Short mmCIF file of C-alpha atoms in Angstrom, two decimals:
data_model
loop_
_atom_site.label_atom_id
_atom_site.label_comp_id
_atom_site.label_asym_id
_atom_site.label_seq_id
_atom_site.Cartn_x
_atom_site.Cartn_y
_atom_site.Cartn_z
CA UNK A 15 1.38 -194.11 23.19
CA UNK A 16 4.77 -193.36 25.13
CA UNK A 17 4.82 -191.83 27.92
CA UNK A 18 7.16 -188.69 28.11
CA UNK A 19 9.52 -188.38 30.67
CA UNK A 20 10.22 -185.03 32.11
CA UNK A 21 13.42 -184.01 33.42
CA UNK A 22 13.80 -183.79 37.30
CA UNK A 23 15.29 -180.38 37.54
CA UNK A 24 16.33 -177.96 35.16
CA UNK A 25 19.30 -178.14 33.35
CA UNK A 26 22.36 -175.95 34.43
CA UNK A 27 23.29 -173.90 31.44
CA UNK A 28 27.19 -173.80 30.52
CA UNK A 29 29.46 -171.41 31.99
CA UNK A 30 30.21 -168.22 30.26
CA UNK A 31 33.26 -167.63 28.40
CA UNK A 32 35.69 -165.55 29.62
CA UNK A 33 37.00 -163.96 26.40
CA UNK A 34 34.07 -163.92 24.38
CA UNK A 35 31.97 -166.43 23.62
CA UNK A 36 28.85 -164.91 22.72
CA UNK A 37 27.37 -164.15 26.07
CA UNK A 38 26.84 -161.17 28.38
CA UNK A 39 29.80 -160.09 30.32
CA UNK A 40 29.63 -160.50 34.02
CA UNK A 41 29.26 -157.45 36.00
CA UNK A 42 32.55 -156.76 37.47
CA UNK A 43 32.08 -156.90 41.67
CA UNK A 44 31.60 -153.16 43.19
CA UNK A 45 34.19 -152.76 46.36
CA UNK A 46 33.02 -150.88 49.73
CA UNK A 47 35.29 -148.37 50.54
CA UNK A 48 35.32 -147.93 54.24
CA UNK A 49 34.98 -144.06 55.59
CA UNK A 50 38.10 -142.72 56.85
CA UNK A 51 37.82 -142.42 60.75
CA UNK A 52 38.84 -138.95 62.04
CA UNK A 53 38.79 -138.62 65.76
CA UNK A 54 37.54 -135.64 67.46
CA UNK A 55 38.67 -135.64 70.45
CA UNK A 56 42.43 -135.52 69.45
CA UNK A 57 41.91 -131.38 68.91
CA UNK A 58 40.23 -131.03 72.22
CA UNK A 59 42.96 -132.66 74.34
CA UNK A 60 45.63 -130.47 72.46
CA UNK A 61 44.10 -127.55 73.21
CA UNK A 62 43.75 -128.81 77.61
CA UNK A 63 47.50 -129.82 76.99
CA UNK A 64 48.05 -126.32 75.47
CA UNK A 65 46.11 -124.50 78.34
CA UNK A 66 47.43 -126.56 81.36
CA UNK A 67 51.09 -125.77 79.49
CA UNK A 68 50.51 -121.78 79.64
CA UNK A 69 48.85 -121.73 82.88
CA UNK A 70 51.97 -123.64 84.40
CA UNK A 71 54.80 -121.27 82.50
CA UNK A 72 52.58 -118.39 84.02
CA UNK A 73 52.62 -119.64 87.14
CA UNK A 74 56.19 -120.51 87.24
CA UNK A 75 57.12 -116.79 85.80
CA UNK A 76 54.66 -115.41 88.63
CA UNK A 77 56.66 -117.63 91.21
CA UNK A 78 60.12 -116.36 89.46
CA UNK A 79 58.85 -112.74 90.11
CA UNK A 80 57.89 -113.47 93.58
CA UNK A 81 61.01 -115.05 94.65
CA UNK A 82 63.32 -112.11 93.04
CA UNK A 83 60.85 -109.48 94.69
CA UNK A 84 61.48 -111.09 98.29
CA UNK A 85 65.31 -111.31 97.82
CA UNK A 86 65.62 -107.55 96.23
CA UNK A 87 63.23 -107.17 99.88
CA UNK A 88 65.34 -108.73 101.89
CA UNK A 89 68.57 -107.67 100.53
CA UNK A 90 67.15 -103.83 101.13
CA UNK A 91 66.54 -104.92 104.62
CA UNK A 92 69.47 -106.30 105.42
CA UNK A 93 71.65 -102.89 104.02
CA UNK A 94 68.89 -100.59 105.91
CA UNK A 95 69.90 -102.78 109.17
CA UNK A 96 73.65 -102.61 108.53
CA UNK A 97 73.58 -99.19 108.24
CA UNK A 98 71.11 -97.53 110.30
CA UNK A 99 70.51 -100.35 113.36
CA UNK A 100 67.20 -99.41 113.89
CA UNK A 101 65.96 -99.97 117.85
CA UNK A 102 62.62 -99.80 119.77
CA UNK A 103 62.11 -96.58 121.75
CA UNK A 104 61.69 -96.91 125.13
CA UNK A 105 59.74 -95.83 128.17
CA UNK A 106 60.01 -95.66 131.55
CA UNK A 107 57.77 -94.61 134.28
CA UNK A 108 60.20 -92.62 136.75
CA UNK A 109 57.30 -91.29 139.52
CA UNK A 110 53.73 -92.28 140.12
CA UNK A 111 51.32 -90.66 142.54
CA UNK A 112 48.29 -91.32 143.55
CA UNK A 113 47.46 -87.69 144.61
CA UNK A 114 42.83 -88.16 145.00
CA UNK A 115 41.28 -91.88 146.46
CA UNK A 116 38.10 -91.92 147.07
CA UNK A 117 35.41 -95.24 146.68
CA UNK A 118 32.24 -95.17 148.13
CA UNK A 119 31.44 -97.68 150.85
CA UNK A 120 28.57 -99.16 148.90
CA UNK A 121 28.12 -102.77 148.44
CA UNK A 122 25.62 -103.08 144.93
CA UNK A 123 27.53 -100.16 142.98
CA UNK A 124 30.40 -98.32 144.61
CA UNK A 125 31.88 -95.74 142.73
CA UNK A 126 35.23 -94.49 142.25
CA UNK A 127 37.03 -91.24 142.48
CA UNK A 128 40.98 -90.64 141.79
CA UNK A 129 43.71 -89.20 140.40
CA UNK A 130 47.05 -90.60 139.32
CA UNK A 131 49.67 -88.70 138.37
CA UNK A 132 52.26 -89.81 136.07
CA UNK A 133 55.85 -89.01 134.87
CA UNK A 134 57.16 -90.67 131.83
CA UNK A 135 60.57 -90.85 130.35
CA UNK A 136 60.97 -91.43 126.80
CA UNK A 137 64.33 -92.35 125.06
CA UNK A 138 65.54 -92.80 121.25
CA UNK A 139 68.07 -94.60 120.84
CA UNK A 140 68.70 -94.51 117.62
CA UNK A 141 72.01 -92.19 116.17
CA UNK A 142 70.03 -91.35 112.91
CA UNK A 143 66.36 -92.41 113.34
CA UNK A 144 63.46 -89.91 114.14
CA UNK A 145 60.42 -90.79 115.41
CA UNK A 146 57.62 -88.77 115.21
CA UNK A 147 53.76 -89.69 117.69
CA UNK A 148 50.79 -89.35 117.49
CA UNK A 149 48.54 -88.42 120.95
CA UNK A 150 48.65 -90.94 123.32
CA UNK A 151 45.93 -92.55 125.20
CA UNK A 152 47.04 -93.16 128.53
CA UNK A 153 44.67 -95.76 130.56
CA UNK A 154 45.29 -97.13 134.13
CA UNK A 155 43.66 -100.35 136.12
CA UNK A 156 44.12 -102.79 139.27
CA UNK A 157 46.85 -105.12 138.21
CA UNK A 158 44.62 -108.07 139.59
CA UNK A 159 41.44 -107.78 138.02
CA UNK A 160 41.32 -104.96 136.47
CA UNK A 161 39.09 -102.56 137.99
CA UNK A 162 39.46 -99.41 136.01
CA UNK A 163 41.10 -96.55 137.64
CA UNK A 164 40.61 -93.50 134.87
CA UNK A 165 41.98 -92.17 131.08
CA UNK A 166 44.33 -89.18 129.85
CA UNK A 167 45.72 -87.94 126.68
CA UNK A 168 49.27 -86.41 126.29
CA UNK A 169 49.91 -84.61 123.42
CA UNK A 170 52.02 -85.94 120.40
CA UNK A 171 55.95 -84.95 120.02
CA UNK A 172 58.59 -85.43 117.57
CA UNK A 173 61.28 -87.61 119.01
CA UNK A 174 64.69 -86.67 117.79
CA UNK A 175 67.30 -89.08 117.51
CA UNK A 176 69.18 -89.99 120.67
CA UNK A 177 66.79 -87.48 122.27
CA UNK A 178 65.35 -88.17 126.22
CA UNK A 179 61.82 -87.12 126.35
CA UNK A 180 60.12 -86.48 130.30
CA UNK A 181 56.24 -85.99 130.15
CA UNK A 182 53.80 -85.74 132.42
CA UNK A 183 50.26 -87.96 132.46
CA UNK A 184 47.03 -87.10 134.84
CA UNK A 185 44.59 -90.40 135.12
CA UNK A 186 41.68 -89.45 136.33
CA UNK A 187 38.25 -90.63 137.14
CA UNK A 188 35.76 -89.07 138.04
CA UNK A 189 32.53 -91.09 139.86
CA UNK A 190 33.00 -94.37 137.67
CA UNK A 191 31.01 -97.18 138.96
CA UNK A 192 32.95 -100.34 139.56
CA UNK A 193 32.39 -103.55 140.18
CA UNK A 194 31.83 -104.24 143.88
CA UNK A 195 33.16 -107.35 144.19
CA UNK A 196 36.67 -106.79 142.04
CA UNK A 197 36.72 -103.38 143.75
CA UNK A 198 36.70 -104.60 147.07
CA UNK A 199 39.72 -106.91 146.72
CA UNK A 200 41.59 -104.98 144.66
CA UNK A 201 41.30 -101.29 145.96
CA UNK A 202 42.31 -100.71 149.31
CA UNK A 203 41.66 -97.21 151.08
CA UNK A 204 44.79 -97.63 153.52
CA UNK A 205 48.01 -99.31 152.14
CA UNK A 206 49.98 -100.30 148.68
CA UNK A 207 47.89 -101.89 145.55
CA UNK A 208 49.60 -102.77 142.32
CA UNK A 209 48.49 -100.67 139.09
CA UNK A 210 48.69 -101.48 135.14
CA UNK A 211 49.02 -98.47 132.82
CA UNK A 212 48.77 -98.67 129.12
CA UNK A 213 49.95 -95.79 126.63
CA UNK A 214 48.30 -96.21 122.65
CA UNK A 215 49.36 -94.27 120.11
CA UNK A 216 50.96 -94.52 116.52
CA UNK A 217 54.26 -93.80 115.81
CA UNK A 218 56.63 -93.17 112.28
CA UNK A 219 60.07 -93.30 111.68
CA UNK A 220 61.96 -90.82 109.62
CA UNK A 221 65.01 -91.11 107.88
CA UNK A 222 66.63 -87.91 106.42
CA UNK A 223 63.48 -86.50 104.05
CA UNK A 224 61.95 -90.15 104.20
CA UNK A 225 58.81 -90.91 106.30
CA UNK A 226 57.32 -93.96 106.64
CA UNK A 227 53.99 -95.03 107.24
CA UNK A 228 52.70 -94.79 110.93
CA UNK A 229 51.88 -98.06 112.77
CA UNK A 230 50.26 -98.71 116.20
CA UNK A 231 52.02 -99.09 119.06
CA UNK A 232 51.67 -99.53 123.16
CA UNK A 233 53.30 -99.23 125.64
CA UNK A 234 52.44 -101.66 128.67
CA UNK A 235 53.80 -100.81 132.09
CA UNK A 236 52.96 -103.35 135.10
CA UNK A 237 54.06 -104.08 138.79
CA UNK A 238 53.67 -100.26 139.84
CA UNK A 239 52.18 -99.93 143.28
CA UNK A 240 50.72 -97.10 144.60
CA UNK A 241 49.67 -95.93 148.11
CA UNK A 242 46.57 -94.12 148.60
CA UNK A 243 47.09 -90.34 150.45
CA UNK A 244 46.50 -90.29 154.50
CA UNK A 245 42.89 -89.16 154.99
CA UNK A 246 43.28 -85.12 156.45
CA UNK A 247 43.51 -85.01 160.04
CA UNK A 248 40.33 -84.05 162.30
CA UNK A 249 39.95 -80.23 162.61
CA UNK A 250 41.55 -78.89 165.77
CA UNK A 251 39.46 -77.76 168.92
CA UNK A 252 38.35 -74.49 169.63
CA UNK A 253 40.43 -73.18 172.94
CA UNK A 254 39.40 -70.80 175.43
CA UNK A 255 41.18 -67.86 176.81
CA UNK A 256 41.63 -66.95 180.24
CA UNK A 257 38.86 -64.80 180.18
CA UNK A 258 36.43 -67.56 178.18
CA UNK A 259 36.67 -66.02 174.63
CA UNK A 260 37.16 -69.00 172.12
CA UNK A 261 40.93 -68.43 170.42
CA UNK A 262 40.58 -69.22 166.22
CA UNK A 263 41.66 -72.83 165.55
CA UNK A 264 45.43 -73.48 163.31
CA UNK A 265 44.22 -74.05 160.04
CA UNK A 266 44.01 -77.83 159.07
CA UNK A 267 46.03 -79.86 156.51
CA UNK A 268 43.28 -80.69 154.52
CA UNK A 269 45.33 -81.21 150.71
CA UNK A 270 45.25 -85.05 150.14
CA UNK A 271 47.88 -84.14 147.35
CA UNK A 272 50.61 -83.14 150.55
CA UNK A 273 49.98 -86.47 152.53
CA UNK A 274 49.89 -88.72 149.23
CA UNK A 275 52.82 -91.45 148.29
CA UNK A 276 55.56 -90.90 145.57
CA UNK A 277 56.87 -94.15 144.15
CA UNK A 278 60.28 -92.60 142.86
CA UNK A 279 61.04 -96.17 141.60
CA UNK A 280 61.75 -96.44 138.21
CA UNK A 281 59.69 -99.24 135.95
CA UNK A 282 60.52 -100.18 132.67
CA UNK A 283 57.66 -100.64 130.13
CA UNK A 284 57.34 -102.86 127.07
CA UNK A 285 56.35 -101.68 123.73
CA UNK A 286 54.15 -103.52 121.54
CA UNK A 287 54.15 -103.10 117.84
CA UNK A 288 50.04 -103.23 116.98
CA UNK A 289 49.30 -104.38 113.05
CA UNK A 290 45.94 -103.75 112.12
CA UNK A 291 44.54 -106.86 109.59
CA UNK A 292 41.47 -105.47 108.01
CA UNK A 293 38.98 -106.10 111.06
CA UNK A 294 41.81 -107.69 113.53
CA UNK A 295 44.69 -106.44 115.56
CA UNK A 296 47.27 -107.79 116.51
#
């Protein structure tokens, strides 16, 4: 009997017609269509381009505004200048006396009794600028250390334009304790000791039927000396008549104010415009 012989491997059928032929038709390949990428992030940075684009025209416009406002400001300034020259009042302290002087001779707390008497001359000179104060404050102290020497307050005036104002001040004070050791090399009982006197108030101008705001202002005054009065001279001595009854003493000069120094020397004072920045001033 034959033996059969078996094929290795299976036969490979024929290849399929193309046009026919009998067979199945191939399945025609399916093609991936790739998604369509679409960034996000494009929108986003158009709308930071668009904000950072307004908020710079705003700014610029805000800077425009600021810039025209200053030069309409200064413009105004320089006509109001032009035509009105506006100056500082000013104020001079013709004649100080120190008419009461009296300090304990303690050595832990002396304390101090005086009286300085002021007159002040005020001048505008301005041709068509009023000014108009408030009360001043009038304060006086040692020039050295500044021991303080008493207070006052002078009424308020209206100061008309090229108008000279004279006023009178009383500092007083009245058993203030001082420091002993500023005291005693500052105030001296006999001879000359320089004084600083300060003057606070606030003061408008006025223009025809325009008033401005009022601002603070002082007025600083240093380098005045005064002289303490000569203390009153003993009481005189009873005298005795021929016939030993006592004759009635001449009455004794007792008023400090008689025997107390005038300085008739004029000083000039400096005034001080004060601005007030919320909790500041300057």
């Amino acid at each position: 009997m034959a033996d059969r012989v078996y094929p290795a491997a299976k036969p490979t059928p024929p290849p399929l017609m193309a046009n026919g032929g009998g067979g199945p038709a191939a399945p025609k390949p399916q093609m991936y269509q790739r998604p369509i990428y679409r960034p996000q992030g494009q929108a986003k940075s158009r709308r930071g381009r668009s904000c950072r684009c307004s908020f710079c025209c705003c700014f610029c416009w805000a800077l425009l505004v600021v810039i025209l406002l200053a030069l309409v400001a200064a413009a105004a300034g320089g006509a109001f200048y032009l035509l009105y020259r506006p100056q500082r009042p000013s104020f001079t302290v013709s004649s100080v006396r120190l008419s009461t002087f009296n300090l304990s001779s303690s050595t832990t707390a002396p304390v101090l009794t005086d009286s300085i008497r002021l007159t002040v001359t005020a001048k505008n000179p301005n041709k068509k600028l009023v000014y108009f104060y408030d009360d001043f404050s009038f304060s006086a102290a040692t020039a050295a250390n500044a021991v303080p020497l008493g207070d006052a307050t002078v009424p308020g005036f209206a100061h008309e334009a090229g108008n000279t104002t004279v006023f009178t001040a009383t500092i007083t004070a009245a058993g203030v304790t001082v420091d002993p050791s500023s005291a005693g090399s500052d105030l001296k009982k006999s001879g000359a000791f320089s004084v600083a006197i300060d003057a606070d108030t606030r003061a408008g101008v006025k223009v025809g039927s325009l008033k401005t705001k009022k601002m603070g202002i002082q007025v600083h005054c240093e380098g005045i000396k005064v002289t303490p009065p000569s203390p009153p001279p003993p009481p005189p001595k009873k005298v005795k008549g021929k016939n030993g009854t006592a004759l009635a003493p001449a009455p004794a000069l007792d008023n400090a104010e008689t025997t107390a120094t005038v300085s008739t020397a004029a000083h000039s004072c400096k005034v001080r415009v004060r601005v007030k920045i919320w909790k500041w001033t300057f």
